[in-house]
Coordinates of C-alpha atoms and ligand atoms in Angstrom, one line a residue:
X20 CA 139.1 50.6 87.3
X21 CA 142.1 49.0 86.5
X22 CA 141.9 46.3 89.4
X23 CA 142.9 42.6 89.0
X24 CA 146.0 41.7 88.9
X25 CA 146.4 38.1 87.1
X26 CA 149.3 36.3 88.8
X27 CA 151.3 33.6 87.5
X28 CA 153.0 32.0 90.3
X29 CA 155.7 29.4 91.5
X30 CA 158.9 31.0 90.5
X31 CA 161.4 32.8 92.4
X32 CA 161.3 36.5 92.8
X33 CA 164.9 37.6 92.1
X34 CA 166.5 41.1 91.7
X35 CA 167.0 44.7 93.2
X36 CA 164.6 47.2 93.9
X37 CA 164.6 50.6 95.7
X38 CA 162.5 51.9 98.7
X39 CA 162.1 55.7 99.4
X40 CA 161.0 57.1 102.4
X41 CA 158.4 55.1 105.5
X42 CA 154.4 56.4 104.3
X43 CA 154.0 56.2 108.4
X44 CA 156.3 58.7 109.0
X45 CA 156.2 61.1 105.6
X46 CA 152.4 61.3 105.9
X47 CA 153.6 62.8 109.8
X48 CA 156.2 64.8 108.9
X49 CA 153.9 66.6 105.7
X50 CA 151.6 68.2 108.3
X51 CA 154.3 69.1 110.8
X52 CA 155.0 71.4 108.0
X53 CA 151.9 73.1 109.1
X54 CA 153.1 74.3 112.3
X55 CA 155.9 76.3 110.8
X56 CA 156.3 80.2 109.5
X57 CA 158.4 79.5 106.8
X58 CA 158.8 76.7 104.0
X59 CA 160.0 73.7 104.7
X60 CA 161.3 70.8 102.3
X61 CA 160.8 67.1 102.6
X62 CA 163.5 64.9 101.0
X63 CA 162.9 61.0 99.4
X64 CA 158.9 61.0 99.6
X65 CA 157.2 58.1 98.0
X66 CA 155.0 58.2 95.4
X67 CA 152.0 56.7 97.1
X68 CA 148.4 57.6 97.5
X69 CA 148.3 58.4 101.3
X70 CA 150.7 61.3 100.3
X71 CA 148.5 62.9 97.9
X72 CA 145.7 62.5 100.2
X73 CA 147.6 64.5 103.0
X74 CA 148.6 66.7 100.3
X75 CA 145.2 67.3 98.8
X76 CA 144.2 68.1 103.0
X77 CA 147.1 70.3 103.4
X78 CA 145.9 72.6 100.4
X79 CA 142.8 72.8 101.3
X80 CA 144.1 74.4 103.9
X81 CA 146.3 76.7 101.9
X82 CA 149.3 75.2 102.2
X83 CA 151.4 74.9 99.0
X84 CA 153.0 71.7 97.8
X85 CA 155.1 71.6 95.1
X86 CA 156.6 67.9 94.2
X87 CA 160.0 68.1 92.5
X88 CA 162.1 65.9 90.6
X89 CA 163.8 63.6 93.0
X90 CA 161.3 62.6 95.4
X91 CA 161.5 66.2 97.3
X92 CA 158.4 67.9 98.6
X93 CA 158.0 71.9 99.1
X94 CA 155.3 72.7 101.6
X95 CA 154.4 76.5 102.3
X96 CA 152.1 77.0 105.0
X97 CA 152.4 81.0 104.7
X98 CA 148.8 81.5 104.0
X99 CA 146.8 79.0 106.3
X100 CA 143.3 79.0 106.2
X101 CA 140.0 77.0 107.4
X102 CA 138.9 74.3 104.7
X103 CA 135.3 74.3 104.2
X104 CA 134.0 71.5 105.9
X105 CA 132.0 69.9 103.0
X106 CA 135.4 70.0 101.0
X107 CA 137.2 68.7 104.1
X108 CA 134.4 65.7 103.8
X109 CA 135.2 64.4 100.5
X110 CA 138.2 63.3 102.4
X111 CA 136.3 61.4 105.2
X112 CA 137.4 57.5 105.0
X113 CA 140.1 57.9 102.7
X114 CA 143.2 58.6 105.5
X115 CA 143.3 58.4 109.0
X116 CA 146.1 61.4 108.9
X117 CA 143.3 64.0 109.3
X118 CA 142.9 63.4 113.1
X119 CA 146.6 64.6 113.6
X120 CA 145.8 68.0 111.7
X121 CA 143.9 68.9 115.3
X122 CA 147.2 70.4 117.0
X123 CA 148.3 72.5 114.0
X124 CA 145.1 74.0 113.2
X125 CA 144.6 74.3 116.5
X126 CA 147.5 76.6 116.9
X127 CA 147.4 78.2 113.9
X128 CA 143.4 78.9 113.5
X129 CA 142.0 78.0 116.9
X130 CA 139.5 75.8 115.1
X131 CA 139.9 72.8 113.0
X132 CA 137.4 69.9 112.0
X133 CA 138.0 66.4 111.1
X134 CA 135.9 63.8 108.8
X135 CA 135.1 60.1 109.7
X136 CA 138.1 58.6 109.6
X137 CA 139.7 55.8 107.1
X138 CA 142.2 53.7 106.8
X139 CA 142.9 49.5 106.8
X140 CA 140.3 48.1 108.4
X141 CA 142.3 45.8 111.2
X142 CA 140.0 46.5 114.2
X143 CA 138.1 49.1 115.6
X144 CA 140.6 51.6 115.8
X145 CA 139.0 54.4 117.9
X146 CA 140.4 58.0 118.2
X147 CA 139.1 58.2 121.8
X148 CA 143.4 58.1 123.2
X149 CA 143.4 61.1 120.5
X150 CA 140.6 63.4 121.5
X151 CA 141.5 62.8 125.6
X152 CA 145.0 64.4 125.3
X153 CA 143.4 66.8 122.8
X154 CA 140.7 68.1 125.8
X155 CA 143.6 68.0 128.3
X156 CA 145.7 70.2 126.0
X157 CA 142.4 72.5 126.5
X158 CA 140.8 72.0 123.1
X159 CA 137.0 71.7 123.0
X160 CA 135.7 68.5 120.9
X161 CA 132.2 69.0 119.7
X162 CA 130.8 65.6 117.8
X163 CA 129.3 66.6 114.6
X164 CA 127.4 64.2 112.4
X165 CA 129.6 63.8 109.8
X166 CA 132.7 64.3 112.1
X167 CA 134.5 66.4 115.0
X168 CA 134.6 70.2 115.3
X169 CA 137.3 71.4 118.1
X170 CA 138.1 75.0 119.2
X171 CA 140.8 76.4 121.6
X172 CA 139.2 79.4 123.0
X173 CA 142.3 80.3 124.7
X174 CA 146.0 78.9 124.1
X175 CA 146.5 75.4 124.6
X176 CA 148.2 74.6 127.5
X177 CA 151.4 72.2 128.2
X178 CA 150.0 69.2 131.1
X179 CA 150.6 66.0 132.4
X180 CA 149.9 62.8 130.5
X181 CA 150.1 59.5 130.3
X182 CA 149.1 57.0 127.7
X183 CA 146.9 53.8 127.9
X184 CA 148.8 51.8 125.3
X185 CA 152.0 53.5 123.8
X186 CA 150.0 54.7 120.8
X187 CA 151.8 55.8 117.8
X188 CA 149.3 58.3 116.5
X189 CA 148.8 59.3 120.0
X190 CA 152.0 60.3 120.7
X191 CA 152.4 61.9 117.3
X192 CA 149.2 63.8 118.2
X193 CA 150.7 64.8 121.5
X194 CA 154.1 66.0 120.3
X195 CA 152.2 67.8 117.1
X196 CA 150.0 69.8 119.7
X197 CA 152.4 70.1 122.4
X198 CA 155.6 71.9 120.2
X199 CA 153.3 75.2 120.1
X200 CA 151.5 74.9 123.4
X201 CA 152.2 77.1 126.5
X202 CA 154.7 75.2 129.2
X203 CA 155.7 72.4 129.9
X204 CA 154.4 69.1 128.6
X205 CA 155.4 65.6 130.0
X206 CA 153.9 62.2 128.1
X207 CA 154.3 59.0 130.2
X208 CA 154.0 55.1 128.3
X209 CA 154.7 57.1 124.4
X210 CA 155.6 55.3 121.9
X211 CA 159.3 55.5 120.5
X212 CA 158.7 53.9 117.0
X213 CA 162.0 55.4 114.4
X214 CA 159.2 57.2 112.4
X215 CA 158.2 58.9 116.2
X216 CA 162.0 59.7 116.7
X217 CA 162.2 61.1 113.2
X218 CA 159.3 63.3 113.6
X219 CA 161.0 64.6 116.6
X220 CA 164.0 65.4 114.8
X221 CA 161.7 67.3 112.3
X222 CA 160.3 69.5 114.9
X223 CA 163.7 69.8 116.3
X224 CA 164.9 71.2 113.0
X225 CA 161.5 73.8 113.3
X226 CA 162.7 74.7 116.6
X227 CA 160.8 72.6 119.0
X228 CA 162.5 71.3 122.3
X229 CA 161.9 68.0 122.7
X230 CA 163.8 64.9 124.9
X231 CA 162.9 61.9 125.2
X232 CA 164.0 60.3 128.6
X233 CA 164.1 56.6 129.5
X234 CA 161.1 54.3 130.3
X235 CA 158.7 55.7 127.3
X236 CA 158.8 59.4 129.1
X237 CA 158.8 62.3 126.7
X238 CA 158.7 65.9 127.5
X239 CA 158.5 68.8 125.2
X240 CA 159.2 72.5 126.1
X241 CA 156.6 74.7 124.1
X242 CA 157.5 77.7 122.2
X243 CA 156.1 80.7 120.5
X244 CA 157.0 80.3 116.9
X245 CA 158.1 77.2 114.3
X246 CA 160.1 77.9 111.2
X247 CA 160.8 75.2 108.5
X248 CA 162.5 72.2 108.3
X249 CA 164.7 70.7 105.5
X250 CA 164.6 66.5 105.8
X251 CA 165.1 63.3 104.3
X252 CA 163.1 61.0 105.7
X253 CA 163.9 57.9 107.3
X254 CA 163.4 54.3 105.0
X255 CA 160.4 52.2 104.6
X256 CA 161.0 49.4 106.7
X257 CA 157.6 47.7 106.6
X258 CA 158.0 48.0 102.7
X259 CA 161.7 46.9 102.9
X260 CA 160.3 43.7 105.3
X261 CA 157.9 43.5 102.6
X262 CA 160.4 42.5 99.8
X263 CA 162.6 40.4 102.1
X264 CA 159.5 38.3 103.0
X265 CA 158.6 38.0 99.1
X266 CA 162.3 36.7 99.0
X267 CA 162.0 34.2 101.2
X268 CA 158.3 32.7 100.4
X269 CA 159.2 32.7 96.7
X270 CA 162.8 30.8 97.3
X271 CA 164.0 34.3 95.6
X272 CA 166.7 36.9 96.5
X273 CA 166.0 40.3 96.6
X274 CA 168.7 43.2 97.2
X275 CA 166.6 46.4 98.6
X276 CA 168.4 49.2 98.4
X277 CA 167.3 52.0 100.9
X278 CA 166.3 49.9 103.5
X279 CA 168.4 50.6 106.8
X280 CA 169.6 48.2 109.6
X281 CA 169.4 50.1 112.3
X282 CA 165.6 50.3 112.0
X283 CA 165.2 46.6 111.3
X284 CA 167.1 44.8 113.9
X285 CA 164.3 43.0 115.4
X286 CA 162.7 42.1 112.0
X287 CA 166.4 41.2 110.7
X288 CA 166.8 38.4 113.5
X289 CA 163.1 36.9 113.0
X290 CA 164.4 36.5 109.4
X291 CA 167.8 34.7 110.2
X292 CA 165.8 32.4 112.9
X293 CA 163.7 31.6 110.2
X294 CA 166.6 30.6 107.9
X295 CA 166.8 33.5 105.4
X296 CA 169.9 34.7 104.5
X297 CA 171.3 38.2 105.1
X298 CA 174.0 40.9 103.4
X299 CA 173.7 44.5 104.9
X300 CA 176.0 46.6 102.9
X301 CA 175.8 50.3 102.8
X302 CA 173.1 51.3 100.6
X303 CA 170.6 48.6 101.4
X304 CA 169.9 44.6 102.6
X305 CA 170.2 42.0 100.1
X306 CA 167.5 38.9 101.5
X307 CA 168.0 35.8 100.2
X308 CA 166.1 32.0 100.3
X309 CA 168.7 29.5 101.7
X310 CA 168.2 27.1 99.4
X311 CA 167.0 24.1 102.4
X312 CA 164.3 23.9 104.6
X313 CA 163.2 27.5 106.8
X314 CA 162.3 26.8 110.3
X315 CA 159.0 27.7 111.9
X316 CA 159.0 30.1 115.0
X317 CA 157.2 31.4 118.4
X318 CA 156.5 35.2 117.7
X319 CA 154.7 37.6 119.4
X320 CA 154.2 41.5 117.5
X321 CA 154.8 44.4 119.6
X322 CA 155.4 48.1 119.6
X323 CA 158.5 49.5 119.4
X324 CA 161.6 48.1 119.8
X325 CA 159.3 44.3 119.5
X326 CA 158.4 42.9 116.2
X327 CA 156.4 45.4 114.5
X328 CA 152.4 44.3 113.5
X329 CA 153.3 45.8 110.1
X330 CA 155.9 43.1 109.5
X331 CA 153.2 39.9 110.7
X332 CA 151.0 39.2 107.3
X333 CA 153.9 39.0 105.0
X334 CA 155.7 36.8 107.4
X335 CA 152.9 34.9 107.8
X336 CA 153.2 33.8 103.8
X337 CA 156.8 32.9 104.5
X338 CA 155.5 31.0 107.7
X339 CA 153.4 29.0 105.4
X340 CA 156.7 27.6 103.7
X341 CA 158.3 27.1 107.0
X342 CA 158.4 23.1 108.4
X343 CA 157.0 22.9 111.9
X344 CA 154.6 24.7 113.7
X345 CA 154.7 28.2 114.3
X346 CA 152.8 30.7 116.4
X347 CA 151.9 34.2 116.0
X348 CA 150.1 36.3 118.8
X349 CA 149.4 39.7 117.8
X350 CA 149.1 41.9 120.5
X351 CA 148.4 45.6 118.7
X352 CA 145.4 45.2 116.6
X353 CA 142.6 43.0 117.9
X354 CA 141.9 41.9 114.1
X355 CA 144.4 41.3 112.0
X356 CA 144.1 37.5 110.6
X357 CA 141.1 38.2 108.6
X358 CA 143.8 38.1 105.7
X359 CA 144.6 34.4 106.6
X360 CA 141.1 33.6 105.1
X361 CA 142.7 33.6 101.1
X362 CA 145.6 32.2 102.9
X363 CA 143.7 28.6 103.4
X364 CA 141.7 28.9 100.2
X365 CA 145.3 28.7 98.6
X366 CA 146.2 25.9 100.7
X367 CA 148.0 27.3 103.8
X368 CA 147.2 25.5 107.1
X369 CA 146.4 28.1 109.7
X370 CA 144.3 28.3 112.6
X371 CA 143.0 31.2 114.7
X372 CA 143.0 31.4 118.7
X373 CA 141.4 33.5 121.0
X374 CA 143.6 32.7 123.7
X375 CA 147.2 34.5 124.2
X376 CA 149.0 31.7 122.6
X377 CA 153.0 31.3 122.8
X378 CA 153.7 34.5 124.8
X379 CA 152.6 36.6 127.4
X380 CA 149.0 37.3 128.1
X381 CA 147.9 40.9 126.2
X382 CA 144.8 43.3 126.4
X383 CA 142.7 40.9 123.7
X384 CA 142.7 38.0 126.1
X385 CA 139.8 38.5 127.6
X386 CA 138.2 39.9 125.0
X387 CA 137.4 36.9 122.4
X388 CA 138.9 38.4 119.5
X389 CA 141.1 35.5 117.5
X390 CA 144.3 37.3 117.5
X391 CA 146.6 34.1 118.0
X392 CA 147.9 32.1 114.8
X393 CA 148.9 28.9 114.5
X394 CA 150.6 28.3 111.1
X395 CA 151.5 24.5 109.9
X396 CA 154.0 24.4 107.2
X397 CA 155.5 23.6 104.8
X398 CA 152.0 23.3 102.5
X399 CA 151.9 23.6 99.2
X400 CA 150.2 26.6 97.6
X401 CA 148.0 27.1 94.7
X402 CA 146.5 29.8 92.7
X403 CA 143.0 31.3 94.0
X404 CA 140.8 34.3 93.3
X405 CA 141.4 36.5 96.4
X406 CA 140.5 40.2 97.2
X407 CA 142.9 42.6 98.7
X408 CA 141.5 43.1 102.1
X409 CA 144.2 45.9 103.5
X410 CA 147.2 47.3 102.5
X411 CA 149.2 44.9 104.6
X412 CA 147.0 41.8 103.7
X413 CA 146.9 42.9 100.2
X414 CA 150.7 42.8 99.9
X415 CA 150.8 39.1 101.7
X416 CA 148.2 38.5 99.1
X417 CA 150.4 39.3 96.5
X418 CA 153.8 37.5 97.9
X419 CA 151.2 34.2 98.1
X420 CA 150.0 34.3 94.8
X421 CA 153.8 34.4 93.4
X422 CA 155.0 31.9 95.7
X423 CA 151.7 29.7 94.6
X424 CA 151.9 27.3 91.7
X425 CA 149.2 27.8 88.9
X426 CA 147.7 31.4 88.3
X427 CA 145.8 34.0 90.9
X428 CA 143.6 36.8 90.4
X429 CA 144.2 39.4 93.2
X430 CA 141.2 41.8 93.2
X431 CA 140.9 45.3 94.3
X432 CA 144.9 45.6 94.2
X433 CA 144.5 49.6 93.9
X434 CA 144.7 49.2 97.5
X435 CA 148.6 48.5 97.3
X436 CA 149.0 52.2 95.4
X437 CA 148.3 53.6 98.6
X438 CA 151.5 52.5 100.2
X439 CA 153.9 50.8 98.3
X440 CA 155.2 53.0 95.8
X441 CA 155.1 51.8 92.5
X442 CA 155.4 48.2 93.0
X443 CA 154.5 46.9 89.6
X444 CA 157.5 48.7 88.3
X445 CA 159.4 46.9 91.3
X446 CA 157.9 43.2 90.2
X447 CA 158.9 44.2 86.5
X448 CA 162.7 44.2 88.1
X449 CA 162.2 40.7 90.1
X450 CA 160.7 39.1 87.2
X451 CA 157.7 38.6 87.9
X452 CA 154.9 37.1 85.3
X453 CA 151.3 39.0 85.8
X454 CA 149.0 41.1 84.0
X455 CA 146.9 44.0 85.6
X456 CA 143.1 44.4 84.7
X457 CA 140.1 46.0 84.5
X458 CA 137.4 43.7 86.2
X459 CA 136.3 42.9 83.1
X460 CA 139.6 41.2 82.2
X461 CA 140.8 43.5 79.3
X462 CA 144.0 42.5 80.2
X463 CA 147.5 44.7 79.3
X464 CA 150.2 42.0 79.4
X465 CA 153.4 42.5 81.6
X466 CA 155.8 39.4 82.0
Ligands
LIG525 N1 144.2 52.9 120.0 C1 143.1 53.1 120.8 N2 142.6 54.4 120.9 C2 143.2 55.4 120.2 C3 144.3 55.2 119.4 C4 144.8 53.8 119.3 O1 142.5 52.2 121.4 O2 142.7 56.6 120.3 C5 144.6 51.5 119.9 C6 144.4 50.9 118.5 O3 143.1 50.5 118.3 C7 145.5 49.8 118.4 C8 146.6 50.4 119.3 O4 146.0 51.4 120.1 O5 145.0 48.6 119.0 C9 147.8 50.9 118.5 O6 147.4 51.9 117.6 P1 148.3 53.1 117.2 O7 147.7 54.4 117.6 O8 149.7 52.8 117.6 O9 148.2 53.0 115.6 P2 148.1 54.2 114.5 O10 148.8 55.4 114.9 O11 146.6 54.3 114.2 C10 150.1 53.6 113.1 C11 150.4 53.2 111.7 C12 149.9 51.7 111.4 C13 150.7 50.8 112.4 C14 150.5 51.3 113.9 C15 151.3 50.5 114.8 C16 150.1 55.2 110.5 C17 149.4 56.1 109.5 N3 149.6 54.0 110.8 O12 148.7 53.5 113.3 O13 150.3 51.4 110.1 O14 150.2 49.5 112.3 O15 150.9 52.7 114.0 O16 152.7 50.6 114.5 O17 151.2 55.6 110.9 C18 150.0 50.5 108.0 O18 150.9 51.2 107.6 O19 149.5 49.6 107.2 C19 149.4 50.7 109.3 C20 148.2 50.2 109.7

């Protein structure tokens, strides 16, 4: 397995790179595709591993995908089947997109089954907001050993609903399920993330009738048939804050084209309090280092429109380089610091809190999980043997090692290839010096 990647830090990451469209909303948009009658075509998809895992799903459920030159997907759901469920299996941890397959099938086959789920492991992460709305809908859920079996004897029927916590999947799940269901359905407390609005504009384009009304309410008329949809899909923006935190960490400047403003308002101020420096043009953000000191800051992640929790580990490397002390409660996943570990072993100064610290209180207050950061900076890095813990971890991994002086090995990087497409190829246009490797250090050279 070619899995090491040997980094030799300390100098600025400079250049331009491209992002294609968000892996959170693609993956969503793939198996809306599964809901129509006709064809529908999928415009700027990323090369990344979660969308061949949703495609390798969707043909197992006859679906046909064709990827074309250009970054556009075909998907033809005109002959939809059942998987078999031992085929459906060898998928079980490798996504957590399978879950929102229930709707779809649901509609389409009146049965549908779904693996042990996968995905980064930042928390428990439990499906249960998922399979309520599901039994409300009028789906039967049947826990199976190596999974869940649901059926909908009859047709699923619009209802009432009202979230918890403004779940992102959730509210995927509900709008997925909802578009083909009998009546009316209303969704209190959704979540209104830009990938959820673009999904939406997806179904839109299928046929669905969908409006989203102030204070998190969404209602969705159902209908009796879906065609296809023709879409580009919205930016990357956790990829595109990605970059611009690489920028800043590495005193670089990095021009990513693709990435859109209007999705990255709230990350775009963080990164001017900080002290990075900004260009919006037209076809993409250039993020520079200024040159002087960065400031530390008081942050708090949120759902939409707040600071997303996909933005917080690679800040947290640019944190480290900040002077002061800065503080960073994360409120959406109970466990997301455990990448802060490599963090230290490189030299970062960071301490974990249980308590709510520098905001309001959130639902992990009580519930001793160290969810608050406290980040003392600027410290100077070095190089360290680290292994990739998540996606978004791996990634801050990677922007520490190049802003780190002296060399890093940064195990089990395959993990990256799952959601940021191609991004050797992108540190081959920054400049960067590294070699990827098998464990056993036969090592092809790329400077
Ligand atoms: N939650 C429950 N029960 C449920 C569902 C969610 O308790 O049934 C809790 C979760 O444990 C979490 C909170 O609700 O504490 C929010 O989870 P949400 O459902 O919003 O997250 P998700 O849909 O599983 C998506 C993205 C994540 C991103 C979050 C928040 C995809 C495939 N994943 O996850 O992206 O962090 O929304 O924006 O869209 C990533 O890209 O690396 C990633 C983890």
């Amino acid at each position: 397995m070619r899995d090491v990647l040997t980094v030799h830090g300390g100098t600025p990451l400079r250049g331009t790179i491209t992002v294609r469209g968000a892996k959170n909303f693609v993956s969503k948009a793939m198996v809306a595709a599964l809901l129509g009658e006709d064809a529908s075509r999928l415009r700027n998809v990323p090369d990344i591993r979660d969308v061949a895992v949703v495609t390798g799903l969707l043909e197992l459920h006859g679906v046909t995908v064709t990827r074309e030159c250009g970054g556009d997907l075909l998907l033809d759901p005109s002959n939809v089947e059942m998987a078999h469920v031992a085929d459906i299996d060898a998928h079980a941890g490798s996504s957590r997109i399978p879950i929102l397959f229930c709707g779809p099938l649901l509609h389409r086959l009146g049965e549908a089954f779904i693996p042990d789920l996968g995905g980064c492991r930042i928390g428990d992460r439990p499906i249960n907001y998922h399979l309520d709305v599901l039994r409300q809908f009028g789906a039967v859920v049947e826990k199976q050993r190596h999974g869940i079996a649901l059926s909908a004897p009859t047709r699923l029927q619009g209802t009432k609903l009202s979230l918890p916590y403004p779940s992102v999947g959730t509210t995927e799940q509900v709008l997925l399920t909802a578009v083909r269901a009998e009546g009316v359905t209303e969704l209190r407390n959704a979540a209104i993330e830009p990938e959820i609005m673009d999904l939406i504009a997806v179904l839109q384009k299928m046929g669905a009738i969908i409006s989203v009304d102030t204070d998190r309410v969404i209602r969705v008329e159902g209908v009796d048939r879906l065609g296809g949809f023709t879409h580009r899909a919205l930016p990357d923006r956790i990829e595109a804050a990605s970059w611009a935190c690489a920028a800043l960490a590495t005193r670089g400047e990095i021009t990513v084209l693709g990435a859109r403003q209007a999705e990255m308002m709230t990350f775009l101020n963080v990164f001017r309090k900080v002290g990075g420096l900004l260009d919006v043009g037209d076809d993409g953000i250039r993020f520079s280092h200024p040159g002087g000191e960065l400031s530390s800051l008081v942050l708090e992640t949120a759902v939409h429109p707040g600071f997303m929790t996909d933005w917080q580990q690679p800040l947290v490397v640019a944190l480290t380089q900040a002077s002061g002390l800065s503080i960073v409660h994360e409120t959406v996943y109970e466990n997301r610091f455990g990448f802060t570990d490599a963090l230290r072993e490189m030299g970062a100064q960071i301490q974990l809190y249980r308590e709510c610290l520098g905001g309001l209180p959130c639902r992990f207050g009580q519930r001793n999980f160290k969810h608050s950061a406290v980040i003392s900076g600027p410290s100077k890095l070095h190089g360290a043997d680290i292994t990739v813990p998540d996606l978004r971890g791996g990634f801050s991994h990677l922007i520490a090692a190049f802003a780190a002086e002296g060399t890093s090995n940064v195990r089990g990087i395959g993990l990256i290839d799952r959601g940021y497409e191609h991004f050797q190829a992108k540190l081959d246009a920054l400049g960067a010096n590294y070699e990827r490797s098998e464990d056993d250090a036969r090592a092809t050279t790329r400077v």
